PDB file of C-alpha atoms in Angstrom:
ATOM      1  CA  MET A 281     -12.328  46.162 -79.060  1.00 55.00           C
ATOM      2  CA  THR A 282     -11.708  43.792 -82.065  1.00 64.00           C
ATOM      3  CA  ILE A 283      -9.692  46.666 -83.416  1.00 63.00           C
ATOM      4  CA  PHE A 284      -7.601  46.948 -80.432  1.00 57.00           C
ATOM      5  CA  LYS A 285      -7.176  43.293 -80.776  1.00 61.00           C
ATOM      6  CA  SER A 286      -6.154  43.193 -84.178  1.00 60.00           C
ATOM      7  CA  LEU A 287      -3.582  45.984 -83.704  1.00 53.00           C
ATOM      8  CA  LYS A 288      -2.401  44.187 -80.829  1.00 55.00           C
ATOM      9  CA  ASN A 289      -1.716  41.096 -82.736  1.00 59.00           C
ATOM     10  CA  ARG A 290      -0.275  42.837 -85.721  1.00 58.00           C
ATOM     11  CA  PHE A 291       2.334  44.721 -83.003  1.00 48.00           C
ATOM     12  CA  LEU A 292       3.154  41.330 -81.667  1.00 48.00           C
ATOM     13  CA  VAL A 293       3.829  39.853 -85.025  1.00 48.00           C
ATOM     14  CA  LEU A 294       6.042  42.892 -85.946  1.00 46.00           C
ATOM     15  CA  LEU A 295       7.935  42.961 -82.666  1.00 41.00           C
ATOM     16  CA  GLY A 296       8.469  39.200 -83.418  1.00 47.00           C
ATOM     17  CA  VAL A 297       9.762  39.752 -86.752  1.00 43.00           C
ATOM     18  CA  SER A 298      11.929  42.545 -85.519  1.00 42.00           C
ATOM     19  CA  LEU A 299      13.719  40.667 -82.712  1.00 41.00           C
ATOM     20  CA  LEU A 300      14.241  37.711 -85.310  1.00 43.00           C
ATOM     21  CA  PHE A 301      15.824  40.254 -87.426  1.00 47.00           C
ATOM     22  CA  VAL A 302      17.852  41.700 -84.738  1.00 46.00           C
ATOM     23  CA  ALA A 303      18.860  37.808 -83.410  1.00 48.00           C
ATOM     24  CA  CYS A 304      19.959  37.223 -87.041  1.00 50.00           C
ATOM     25  CA  ASN A 305      21.972  40.030 -87.627  1.00 59.00           C
ATOM     26  CA  ASN A 306      23.757  39.369 -84.045  1.00 79.00           C
ATOM     27  CA  ASN A 307      24.410  35.872 -85.042  1.00 86.00           C
ATOM     28  CA  LYS A 308      25.969  36.919 -88.467  1.00 88.00           C
ATOM     29  CA  LYS A 309      28.233  39.528 -86.445  1.00 90.00           C
ATOM     30  CA  HIS A 310      29.384  37.054 -83.737  1.00 92.00           C
ATOM     31  CA  GLN A 311      30.248  34.438 -86.619  1.00 93.00           C
ATOM     32  CA  GLU A 312      32.058  37.201 -88.984  1.00 94.00           C
ATOM     33  CA  ASP A 313      33.962  38.241 -85.517  1.00 95.00           C
ATOM     34  CA  LEU A 314      34.929  34.714 -84.662  1.00 95.00           C
ATOM     35  CA  GLN A 315      36.006  33.920 -88.566  1.00 95.00           C
ATOM     36  CA  LYS A 316      37.948  37.167 -88.566  1.00 95.00           C
ATOM     37  CA  SER A 317      40.010  36.508 -85.212  1.00 96.00           C
ATOM     38  CA  VAL A 318      40.649  32.806 -86.555  1.00 96.00           C
ATOM     39  CA  ILE A 319      42.169  34.555 -89.733  1.00 95.00           C
ATOM     40  CA  ALA A 320      43.815  36.854 -87.748  1.00 96.00           C
ATOM     41  CA  VAL A 321      45.861  34.057 -86.104  1.00 96.00           C
ATOM     42  CA  HIS A 322      46.400  32.655 -89.416  1.00 95.00           C
ATOM     43  CA  ASP A 323      48.222  35.787 -90.613  1.00 95.00           C
ATOM     44  CA  SER A 324      50.160  36.218 -87.801  1.00 95.00           C
ATOM     45  CA  VAL A 325      51.524  32.529 -88.158  1.00 95.00           C
ATOM     46  CA  MET A 326      52.172  33.004 -91.754  1.00 95.00           C
ATOM     47  CA  THR A 327      54.546  36.062 -90.771  1.00 94.00           C
ATOM     48  CA  GLU A 328      56.332  33.244 -88.693  1.00 95.00           C
ATOM     49  CA  MET A 329      56.699  30.640 -91.558  1.00 95.00           C
ATOM     50  CA  GLY A 330      59.536  32.752 -93.152  1.00 95.00           C
ATOM     51  CA  THR A 331      61.494  32.846 -89.629  1.00 96.00           C
ATOM     52  CA  LEU A 332      60.983  28.850 -89.616  1.00 96.00           C
ATOM     53  CA  MET A 333      62.403  28.528 -93.116  1.00 96.00           C
ATOM     54  CA  GLU A 334      65.333  30.497 -92.291  1.00 97.00           C
ATOM     55  CA  LYS A 335      66.051  28.597 -89.243  1.00 97.00           C
ATOM     56  CA  LYS A 336      65.552  25.345 -91.468  1.00 96.00           C
ATOM     57  CA  THR A 337      68.136  26.447 -94.082  1.00 97.00           C
ATOM     58  CA  GLU A 338      70.564  27.537 -91.297  1.00 97.00           C
ATOM     59  CA  ILE A 339      70.435  24.530 -89.495  1.00 97.00           C
ATOM     60  CA  ASN A 340      70.868  22.613 -92.680  1.00 96.00           C
ATOM     61  CA  LYS A 341      73.847  24.577 -93.471  1.00 96.00           C
ATOM     62  CA  MET A 342      75.219  23.932 -90.098  1.00 96.00           C
ATOM     63  CA  LEU A 343      74.733  20.088 -90.698  1.00 95.00           C
ATOM     64  CA  THR A 344      76.617  20.562 -94.041  1.00 96.00           C
ATOM     65  CA  HIS A 345      79.522  22.102 -92.504  1.00 94.00           C
ATOM     66  CA  LEU A 346      80.035  19.961 -89.496  1.00 92.00           C
ATOM     67  CA  ASP A 347      83.884  19.982 -90.194  1.00 92.00           C
ATOM     68  CA  SER A 348      83.871  23.603 -89.826  1.00 90.00           C
ATOM     69  CA  LEU A 349      82.232  23.535 -86.313  1.00 88.00           C
ATOM     70  CA  LYS A 350      84.726  20.768 -85.089  1.00 85.00           C
ATOM     71  CA  SER A 351      87.606  22.978 -86.691  1.00 90.00           C
ATOM     72  CA  ALA A 352      86.430  25.706 -84.407  1.00 89.00           C
ATOM     73  CA  ASN A 353      85.814  23.738 -81.322  1.00 89.00           C
ATOM     74  CA  PRO A 354      88.129  20.563 -81.515  1.00 90.00           C
ATOM     75  CA  ASN A 355      86.206  18.931 -78.220  1.00 91.00           C
ATOM     76  CA  LEU A 356      82.889  19.041 -79.862  1.00 90.00           C
ATOM     77  CA  ASP A 357      80.669  15.894 -80.357  1.00 94.00           C
ATOM     78  CA  THR A 358      79.933  15.959 -83.780  1.00 93.00           C
ATOM     79  CA  ILE A 359      77.657  12.874 -83.394  1.00 95.00           C
ATOM     80  CA  GLN A 360      75.934  14.708 -80.642  1.00 95.00           C
ATOM     81  CA  VAL A 361      75.450  17.937 -82.778  1.00 95.00           C
ATOM     82  CA  ARG A 362      74.236  15.831 -85.448  1.00 96.00           C
ATOM     83  CA  THR A 363      71.661  14.386 -83.735  1.00 97.00           C
ATOM     84  CA  ASP A 364      70.598  17.507 -82.033  1.00 97.00           C
ATOM     85  CA  LEU A 365      70.397  19.285 -85.533  1.00 97.00           C
ATOM     86  CA  THR A 366      68.761  16.644 -86.948  1.00 97.00           C
ATOM     87  CA  LYS A 367      66.169  16.369 -84.453  1.00 97.00           C
ATOM     88  CA  VAL A 368      65.352  20.227 -84.509  1.00 97.00           C
ATOM     89  CA  ILE A 369      64.995  19.858 -88.374  1.00 97.00           C
ATOM     90  CA  ALA A 370      62.362  17.269 -87.917  1.00 98.00           C
ATOM     91  CA  GLU A 371      60.678  19.383 -85.366  1.00 98.00           C
ATOM     92  CA  LEU A 372      60.783  22.555 -87.799  1.00 97.00           C
ATOM     93  CA  ALA A 373      59.500  20.368 -90.541  1.00 97.00           C
ATOM     94  CA  SER A 374      56.343  19.107 -88.334  1.00 97.00           C
ATOM     95  CA  ALA A 375      55.392  22.562 -87.457  1.00 97.00           C
ATOM     96  CA  ASP A 376      55.679  23.520 -91.039  1.00 97.00           C
ATOM     97  CA  GLU A 377      53.596  20.367 -91.787  1.00 97.00           C
ATOM     98  CA  GLY A 378      50.924  21.490 -89.387  1.00 97.00           C
ATOM     99  CA  MET A 379      50.524  24.737 -90.713  1.00 97.00           C
ATOM    100  CA  MET A 380      50.141  23.364 -94.239  1.00 97.00           C
ATOM    101  CA  ASN A 381      47.658  20.754 -93.158  1.00 97.00           C
ATOM    102  CA  TRP A 382      45.527  23.226 -91.395  1.00 97.00           C
ATOM    103  CA  MET A 383      45.314  25.455 -94.135  1.00 96.00           C
ATOM    104  CA  HIS A 384      44.547  22.717 -96.717  1.00 97.00           C
ATOM    105  CA  ASN A 385      41.689  21.568 -94.248  1.00 97.00           C
ATOM    106  CA  PHE A 386      40.432  24.910 -93.482  1.00 95.00           C
ATOM    107  CA  ASN A 387      37.067  25.585 -95.447  1.00 95.00           C
ATOM    108  CA  PRO A 388      35.279  29.044 -94.907  1.00 92.00           C
ATOM    109  CA  ASP A 389      32.232  27.873 -97.119  1.00 93.00           C
ATOM    110  CA  TYR A 390      29.400  27.355 -94.627  1.00 92.00           C
ATOM    111  CA  THR A 391      26.719  26.782 -97.376  1.00 93.00           C
ATOM    112  CA  GLY A 392      23.874  24.741 -95.616  1.00 94.00           C
ATOM    113  CA  LYS A 393      25.294  24.643 -92.243  1.00 94.00           C
ATOM    114  CA  SER A 394      23.289  26.213 -89.347  1.00 94.00           C
ATOM    115  CA  HIS A 395      24.807  29.171 -87.025  1.00 93.00           C
ATOM    116  CA  GLU A 396      25.561  26.689 -84.340  1.00 94.00           C
ATOM    117  CA  GLU A 397      27.402  24.448 -86.592  1.00 95.00           C
ATOM    118  CA  VAL A 398      29.376  27.220 -88.085  1.00 95.00           C
ATOM    119  CA  MET A 399      30.210  28.532 -84.709  1.00 96.00           C
ATOM    120  CA  THR A 400      31.244  25.048 -83.472  1.00 96.00           C
ATOM    121  CA  TYR A 401      33.440  24.748 -86.430  1.00 97.00           C
ATOM    122  CA  LEU A 402      35.144  28.134 -86.055  1.00 96.00           C
ATOM    123  CA  ASP A 403      35.812  27.437 -82.380  1.00 96.00           C
ATOM    124  CA  GLU A 404      37.395  24.323 -83.549  1.00 97.00           C
ATOM    125  CA  GLN A 405      39.407  25.984 -86.188  1.00 97.00           C
ATOM    126  CA  LYS A 406      40.422  28.571 -83.552  1.00 97.00           C
ATOM    127  CA  VAL A 407      41.706  25.998 -81.029  1.00 97.00           C
ATOM    128  CA  LYS A 408      43.767  24.240 -84.033  1.00 98.00           C
ATOM    129  CA  ILE A 409      45.420  27.182 -85.538  1.00 97.00           C
ATOM    130  CA  ASN A 410      46.363  28.427 -81.802  1.00 97.00           C
ATOM    131  CA  SER A 411      47.850  25.075 -81.444  1.00 97.00           C
ATOM    132  CA  VAL A 412      49.882  25.620 -84.756  1.00 97.00           C
ATOM    133  CA  ASP A 413      51.072  28.796 -83.683  1.00 97.00           C
ATOM    134  CA  GLY A 414      52.219  27.570 -80.258  1.00 97.00           C
ATOM    135  CA  SER A 415      54.199  24.694 -82.063  1.00 97.00           C
ATOM    136  CA  ILE A 416      55.813  27.141 -84.551  1.00 97.00           C
ATOM    137  CA  LYS A 417      57.004  29.751 -81.908  1.00 97.00           C
ATOM    138  CA  THR A 418      58.142  26.846 -79.594  1.00 97.00           C
ATOM    139  CA  VAL A 419      60.265  25.133 -82.203  1.00 98.00           C
ATOM    140  CA  ILE A 420      61.766  28.596 -83.382  1.00 97.00           C
ATOM    141  CA  LEU A 421      62.898  29.170 -79.634  1.00 97.00           C
ATOM    142  CA  LYS A 422      64.233  25.715 -79.709  1.00 97.00           C
ATOM    143  CA  SER A 423      65.969  26.124 -83.010  1.00 97.00           C
ATOM    144  CA  ASP A 424      67.518  29.514 -81.634  1.00 97.00           C
ATOM    145  CA  SER A 425      68.855  27.986 -78.715  1.00 97.00           C
ATOM    146  CA  VAL A 426      70.451  24.778 -80.669  1.00 96.00           C
ATOM    147  CA  ILE A 427      72.001  27.281 -82.998  1.00 95.00           C
ATOM    148  CA  MET A 428      73.553  29.480 -80.420  1.00 95.00           C
ATOM    149  CA  LYS A 429      74.918  26.385 -78.680  1.00 93.00           C
ATOM    150  CA  TYR A 430      76.732  25.218 -81.733  1.00 88.00           C
ATOM    151  CA  LYS A 431      77.554  28.182 -83.675  1.00 83.00           C
TER     152      LYS A 431
END
């Protein structure tokens, strides 16, 4: 009977260790998957940064050549054009700054943090980078609209 009890206890300990090992591996997988999804959004936003800079350059060029725009359209209110273009430039700069701030503050070193802390951090970072992505996409569309309006 004691041999049976001893085997039963060993089995339970082995089962507990096995379950703990599986749970730890599962936690690590979830953490890796979440980090990959955060980085995937970052990588997608990085491809939009070139477009954002192109829009900034194009609008700056329009600002420096308002006289040409006025020549092409004598009824153009250049004060309003300057206001609209300057506003979009500021929004483009703000979106760019948002991305730079996110990249500067993102820290993938989780040393000393529990799984729950890491997951909370990554969830927060995913919300932030998705917000940056939305801001960039919105301002690019807005800049396209303003460029087309005055071109």
